[in-house]
CSV table of C-alpha atoms in Angstrom, one decimal:
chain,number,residue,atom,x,y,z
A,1,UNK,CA,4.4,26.7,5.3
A,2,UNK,CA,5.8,25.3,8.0
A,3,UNK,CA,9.7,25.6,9.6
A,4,UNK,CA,12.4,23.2,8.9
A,5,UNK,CA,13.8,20.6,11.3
A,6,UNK,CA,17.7,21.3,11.8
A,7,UNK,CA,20.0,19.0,13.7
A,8,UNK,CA,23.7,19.7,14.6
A,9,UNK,CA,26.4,17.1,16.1
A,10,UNK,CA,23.4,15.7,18.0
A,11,UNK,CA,24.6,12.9,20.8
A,12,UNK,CA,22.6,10.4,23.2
A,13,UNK,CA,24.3,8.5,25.8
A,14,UNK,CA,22.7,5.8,27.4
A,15,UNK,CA,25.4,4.4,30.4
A,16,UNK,CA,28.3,4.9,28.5
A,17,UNK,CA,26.4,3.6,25.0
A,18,UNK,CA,26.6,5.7,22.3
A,19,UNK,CA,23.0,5.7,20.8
A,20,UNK,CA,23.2,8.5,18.5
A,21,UNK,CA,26.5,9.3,17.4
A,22,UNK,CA,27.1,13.1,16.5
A,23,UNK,CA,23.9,13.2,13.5
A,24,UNK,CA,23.3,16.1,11.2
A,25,UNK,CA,20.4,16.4,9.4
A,26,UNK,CA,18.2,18.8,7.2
A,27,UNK,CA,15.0,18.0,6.4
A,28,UNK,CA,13.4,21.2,4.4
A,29,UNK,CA,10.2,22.8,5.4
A,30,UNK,CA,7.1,20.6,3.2
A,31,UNK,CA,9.5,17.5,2.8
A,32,UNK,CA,8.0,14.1,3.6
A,33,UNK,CA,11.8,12.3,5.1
A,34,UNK,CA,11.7,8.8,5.5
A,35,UNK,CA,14.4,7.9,8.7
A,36,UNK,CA,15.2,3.8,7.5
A,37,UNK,CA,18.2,2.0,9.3
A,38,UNK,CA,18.5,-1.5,11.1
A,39,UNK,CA,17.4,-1.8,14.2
A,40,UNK,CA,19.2,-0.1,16.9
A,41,UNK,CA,20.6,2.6,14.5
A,42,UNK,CA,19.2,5.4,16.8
A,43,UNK,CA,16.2,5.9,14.8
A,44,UNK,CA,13.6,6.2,17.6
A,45,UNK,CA,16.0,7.7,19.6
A,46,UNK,CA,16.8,10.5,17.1
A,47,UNK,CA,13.0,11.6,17.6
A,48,UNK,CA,13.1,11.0,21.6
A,49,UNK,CA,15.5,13.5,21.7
A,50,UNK,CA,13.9,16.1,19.3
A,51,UNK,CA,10.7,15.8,21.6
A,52,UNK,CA,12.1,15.9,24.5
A,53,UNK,CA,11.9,12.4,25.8
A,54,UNK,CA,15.6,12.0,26.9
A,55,UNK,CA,18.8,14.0,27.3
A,56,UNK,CA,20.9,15.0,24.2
A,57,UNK,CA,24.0,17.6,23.2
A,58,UNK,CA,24.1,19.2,20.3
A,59,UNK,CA,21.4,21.4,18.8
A,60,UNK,CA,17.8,20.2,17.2
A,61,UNK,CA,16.1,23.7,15.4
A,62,UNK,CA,12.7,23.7,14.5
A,63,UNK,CA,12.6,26.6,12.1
A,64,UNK,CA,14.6,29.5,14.7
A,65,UNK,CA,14.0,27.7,17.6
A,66,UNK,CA,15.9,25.1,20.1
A,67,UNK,CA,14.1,22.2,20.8
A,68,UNK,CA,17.2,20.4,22.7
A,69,UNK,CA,16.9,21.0,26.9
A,70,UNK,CA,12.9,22.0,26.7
A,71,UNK,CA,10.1,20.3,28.3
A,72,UNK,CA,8.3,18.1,26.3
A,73,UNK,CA,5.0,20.0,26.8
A,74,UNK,CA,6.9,23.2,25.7
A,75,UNK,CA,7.9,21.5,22.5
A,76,UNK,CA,4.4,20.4,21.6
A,77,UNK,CA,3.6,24.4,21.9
A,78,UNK,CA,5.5,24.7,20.1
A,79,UNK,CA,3.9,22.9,16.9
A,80,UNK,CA,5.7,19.4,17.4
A,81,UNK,CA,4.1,16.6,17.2
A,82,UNK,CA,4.9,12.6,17.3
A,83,UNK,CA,3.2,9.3,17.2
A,84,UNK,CA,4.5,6.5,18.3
A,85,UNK,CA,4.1,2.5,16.9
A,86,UNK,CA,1.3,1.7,18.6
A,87,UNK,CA,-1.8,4.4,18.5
A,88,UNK,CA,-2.4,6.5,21.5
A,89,UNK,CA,-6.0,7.4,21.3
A,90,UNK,CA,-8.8,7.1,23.9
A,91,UNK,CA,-10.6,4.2,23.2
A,92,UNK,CA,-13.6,4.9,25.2
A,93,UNK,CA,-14.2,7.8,23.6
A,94,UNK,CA,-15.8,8.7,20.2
A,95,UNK,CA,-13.5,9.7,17.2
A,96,UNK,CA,-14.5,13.4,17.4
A,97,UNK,CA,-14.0,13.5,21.2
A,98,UNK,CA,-10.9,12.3,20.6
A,99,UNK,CA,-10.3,15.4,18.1
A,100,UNK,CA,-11.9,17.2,20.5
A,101,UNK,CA,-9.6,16.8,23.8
A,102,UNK,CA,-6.6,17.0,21.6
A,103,UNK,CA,-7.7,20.9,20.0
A,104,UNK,CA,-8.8,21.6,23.6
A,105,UNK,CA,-5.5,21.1,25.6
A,106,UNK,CA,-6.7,25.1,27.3
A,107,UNK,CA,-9.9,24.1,27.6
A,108,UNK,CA,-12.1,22.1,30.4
A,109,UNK,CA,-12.8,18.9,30.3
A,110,UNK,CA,-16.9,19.6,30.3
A,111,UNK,CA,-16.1,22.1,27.3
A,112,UNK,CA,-13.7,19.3,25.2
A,113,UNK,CA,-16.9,16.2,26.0
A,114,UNK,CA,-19.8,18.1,25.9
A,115,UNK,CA,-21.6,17.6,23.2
A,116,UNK,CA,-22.4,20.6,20.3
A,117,UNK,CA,-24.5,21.5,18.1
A,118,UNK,CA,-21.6,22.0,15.6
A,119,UNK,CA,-18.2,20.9,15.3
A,120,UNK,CA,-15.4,23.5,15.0
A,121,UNK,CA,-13.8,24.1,11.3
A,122,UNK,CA,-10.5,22.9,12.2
A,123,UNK,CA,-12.1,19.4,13.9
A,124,UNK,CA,-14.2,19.4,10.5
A,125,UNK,CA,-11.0,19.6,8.4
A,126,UNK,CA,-9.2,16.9,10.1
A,127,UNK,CA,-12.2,14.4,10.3
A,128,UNK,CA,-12.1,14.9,6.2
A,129,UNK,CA,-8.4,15.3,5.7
A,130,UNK,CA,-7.9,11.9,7.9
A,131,UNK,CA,-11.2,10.2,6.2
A,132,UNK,CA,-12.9,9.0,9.3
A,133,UNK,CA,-16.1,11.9,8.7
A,134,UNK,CA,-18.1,8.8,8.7
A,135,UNK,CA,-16.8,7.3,11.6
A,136,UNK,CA,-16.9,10.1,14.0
A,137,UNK,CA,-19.3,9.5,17.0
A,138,UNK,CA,-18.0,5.7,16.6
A,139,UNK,CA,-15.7,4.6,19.5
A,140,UNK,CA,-12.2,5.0,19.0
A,141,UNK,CA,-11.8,1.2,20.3
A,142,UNK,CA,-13.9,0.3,17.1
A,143,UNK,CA,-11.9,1.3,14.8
A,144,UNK,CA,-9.4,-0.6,12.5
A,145,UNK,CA,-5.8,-0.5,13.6
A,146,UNK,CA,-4.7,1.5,10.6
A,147,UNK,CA,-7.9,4.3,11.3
A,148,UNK,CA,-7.0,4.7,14.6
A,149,UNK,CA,-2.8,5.2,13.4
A,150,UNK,CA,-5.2,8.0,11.0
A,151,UNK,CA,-6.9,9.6,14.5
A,152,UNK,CA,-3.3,10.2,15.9
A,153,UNK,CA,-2.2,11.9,12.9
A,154,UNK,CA,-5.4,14.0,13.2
A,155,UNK,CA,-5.1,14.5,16.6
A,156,UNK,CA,-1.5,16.3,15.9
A,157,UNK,CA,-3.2,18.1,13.3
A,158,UNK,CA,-5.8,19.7,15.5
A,159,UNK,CA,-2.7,20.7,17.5
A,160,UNK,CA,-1.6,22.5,15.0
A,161,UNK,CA,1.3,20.8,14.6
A,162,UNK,CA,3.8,22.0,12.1
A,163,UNK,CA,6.4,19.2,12.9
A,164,UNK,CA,5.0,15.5,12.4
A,165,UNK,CA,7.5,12.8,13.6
A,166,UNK,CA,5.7,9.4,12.9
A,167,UNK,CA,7.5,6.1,14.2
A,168,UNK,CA,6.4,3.4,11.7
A,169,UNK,CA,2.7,4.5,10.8
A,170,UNK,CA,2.1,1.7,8.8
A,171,UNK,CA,3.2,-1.4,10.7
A,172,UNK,CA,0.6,-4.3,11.0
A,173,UNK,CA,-1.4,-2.2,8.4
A,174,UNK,CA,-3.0,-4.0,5.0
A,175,UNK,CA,-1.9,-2.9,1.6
A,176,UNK,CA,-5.1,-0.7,1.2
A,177,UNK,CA,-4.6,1.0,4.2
A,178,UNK,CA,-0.8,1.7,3.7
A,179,UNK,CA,-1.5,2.9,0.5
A,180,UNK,CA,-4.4,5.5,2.3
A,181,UNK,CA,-1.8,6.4,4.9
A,182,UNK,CA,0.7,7.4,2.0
A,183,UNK,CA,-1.5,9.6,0.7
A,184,UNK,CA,-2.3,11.2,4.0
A,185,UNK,CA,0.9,12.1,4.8
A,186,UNK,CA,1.3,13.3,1.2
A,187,UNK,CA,-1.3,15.5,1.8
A,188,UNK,CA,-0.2,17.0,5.3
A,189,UNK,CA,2.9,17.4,4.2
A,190,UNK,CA,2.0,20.2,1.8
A,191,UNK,CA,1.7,22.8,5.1
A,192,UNK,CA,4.1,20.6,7.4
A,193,UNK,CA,7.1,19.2,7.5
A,194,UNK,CA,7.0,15.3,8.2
A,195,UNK,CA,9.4,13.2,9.2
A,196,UNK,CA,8.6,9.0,9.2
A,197,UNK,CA,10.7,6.2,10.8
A,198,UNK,CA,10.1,2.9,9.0
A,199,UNK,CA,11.1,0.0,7.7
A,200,UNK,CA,8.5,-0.9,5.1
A,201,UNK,CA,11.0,-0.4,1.4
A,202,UNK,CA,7.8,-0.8,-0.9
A,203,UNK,CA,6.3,1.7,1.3
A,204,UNK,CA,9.0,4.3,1.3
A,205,UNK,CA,9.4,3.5,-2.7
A,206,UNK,CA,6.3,4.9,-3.2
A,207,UNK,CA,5.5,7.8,-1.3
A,208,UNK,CA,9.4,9.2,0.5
A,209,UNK,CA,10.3,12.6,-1.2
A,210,UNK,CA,13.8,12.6,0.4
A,211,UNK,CA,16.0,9.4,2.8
A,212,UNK,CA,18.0,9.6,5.6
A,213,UNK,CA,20.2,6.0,6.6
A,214,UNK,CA,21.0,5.6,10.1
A,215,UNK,CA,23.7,2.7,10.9
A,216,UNK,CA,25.1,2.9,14.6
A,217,UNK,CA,23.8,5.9,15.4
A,218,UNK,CA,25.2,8.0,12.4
A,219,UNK,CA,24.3,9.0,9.3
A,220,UNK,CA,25.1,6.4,6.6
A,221,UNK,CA,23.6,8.1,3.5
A,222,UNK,CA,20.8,10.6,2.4
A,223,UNK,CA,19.5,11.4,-0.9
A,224,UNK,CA,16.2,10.1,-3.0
A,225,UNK,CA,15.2,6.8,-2.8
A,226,UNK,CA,17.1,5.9,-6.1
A,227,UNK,CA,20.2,7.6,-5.0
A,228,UNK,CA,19.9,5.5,-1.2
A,229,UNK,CA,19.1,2.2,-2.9
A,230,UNK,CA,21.9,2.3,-5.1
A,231,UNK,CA,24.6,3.3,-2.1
A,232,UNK,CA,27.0,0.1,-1.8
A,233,UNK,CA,27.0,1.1,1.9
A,234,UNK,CA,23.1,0.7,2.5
A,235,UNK,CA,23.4,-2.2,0.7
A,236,UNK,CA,25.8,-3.6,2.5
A,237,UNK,CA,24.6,-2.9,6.1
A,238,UNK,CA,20.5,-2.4,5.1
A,239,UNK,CA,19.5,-4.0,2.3
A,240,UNK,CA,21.3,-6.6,2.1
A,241,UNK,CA,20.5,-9.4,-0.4
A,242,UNK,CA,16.8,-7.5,-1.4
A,243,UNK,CA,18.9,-5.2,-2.7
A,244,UNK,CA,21.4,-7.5,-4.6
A,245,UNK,CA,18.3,-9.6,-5.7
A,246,UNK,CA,16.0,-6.3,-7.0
């Protein structure tokens, strides 16, 4: 099982702009959190900060260790990973290349490309876990925009990642594919924590185990999905008439 993902009085500045505002937050080793706010409530900006991408204060823990003030690199090693809205794979490469390069970040290049004459377990476990088996000497570029948002996520789990921060997997995906996605990350999150930033409600109905509401740059609310949908609060400043209407 995997660590936990700890936050304490965490703060981004930007020029004087308060982007995240002193959050706390637990999410429990094996949860599956859904982060949901308005736009600009510091959603994306939480996760920068937790990987690395810009300066906070405060303290981020990943199981016993401090994430805050380490190089991003250093904080993939040590079993974080994130994707971000649209897909960073390599194209030009096949699906199990891209698997491949991302198990292989000690290893050459002319190791990672070359081809084998079999395909390591943990590669093999992804291809299935992610459901693209079928699909792996196809070209990355080929694929459909919600298999290669699948890649990513297998990508991080060839890393071993422990830690899965996911900035709106399913945008711009159809309702078979979000539905597949959902049960992806219900899958992975048996062994690893996973946290998801989105906006899609039907999607975080079905499939978020715990919420966290974010509203400028604090926490607004937490709880199960019944528990943040009937908060007066979210449904003042999120929901809005969707909620009044439901």
């Amino acid at each position: 099982m995997s660590g936990g993902l700890r936050i304490r009085d965490l703060r981004v500045v930007f020029d004087g702009f308060v982007a995240v505002d002193g959050v706390d937050l637990d999410v429990a080793p094996g949860d599956l959190r859904f982060l949901i706010g308005p736009n600009g409530a510091g959603k994306t900006t939480l996760v920068d900060a937790v990987t690395g991408l810009v300066r906070a204060s405060g303290s981020a823990r990943f199981g016993e260790t401090e994430l805050l003030g380490r190089d991003v690199h250093r904080i993939v090693r040590l079993g974080v990973g994130r994707t971000f809205q649209t897909a960073a794979v390599f194209e030009e490469l096949t699906v199990l290349q891209n698997l491949d390069i991302a198990a292989g970040a000690g290893r050459g290049p002319w190791t990672m490309l070359r081809r084998r004459r079999g395909i390591p377990d943990d590669v093999a476990k992804a291809l299935e876990t992610i459901g693209l088996a079928d699909r792996r000497d196809d070209l990355a570029g080929t694929l459909a925009h919600g298999q290669k948002q699948w890649l990513e996520i297998g990508m991080l789990l060839v890393q071993d990642a422990k830690l899965l921060l996911l900035d709106e997997p399913v945008a711009g995906m159809s309702h078979e594919e979000r539905e597949a996605t959902g049960a992806l990350l219900e899958a992975v999150s048996g062994e690893r924590t996973v946290v998801v930033i989105e906006h899609d409600m039907d999607f975080l109905r079905r499939f978020a185990r715990t919420v966290t509401v974010l509203h400028a740059g604090k926490v607004l609310s937490e709880g199960t999905v019944a528990q943040v949908q009937a908060d007066p609060r979210v449904q003042e400043v999120y929901l809005g008439h969707a909620a009044k209407e439901a």
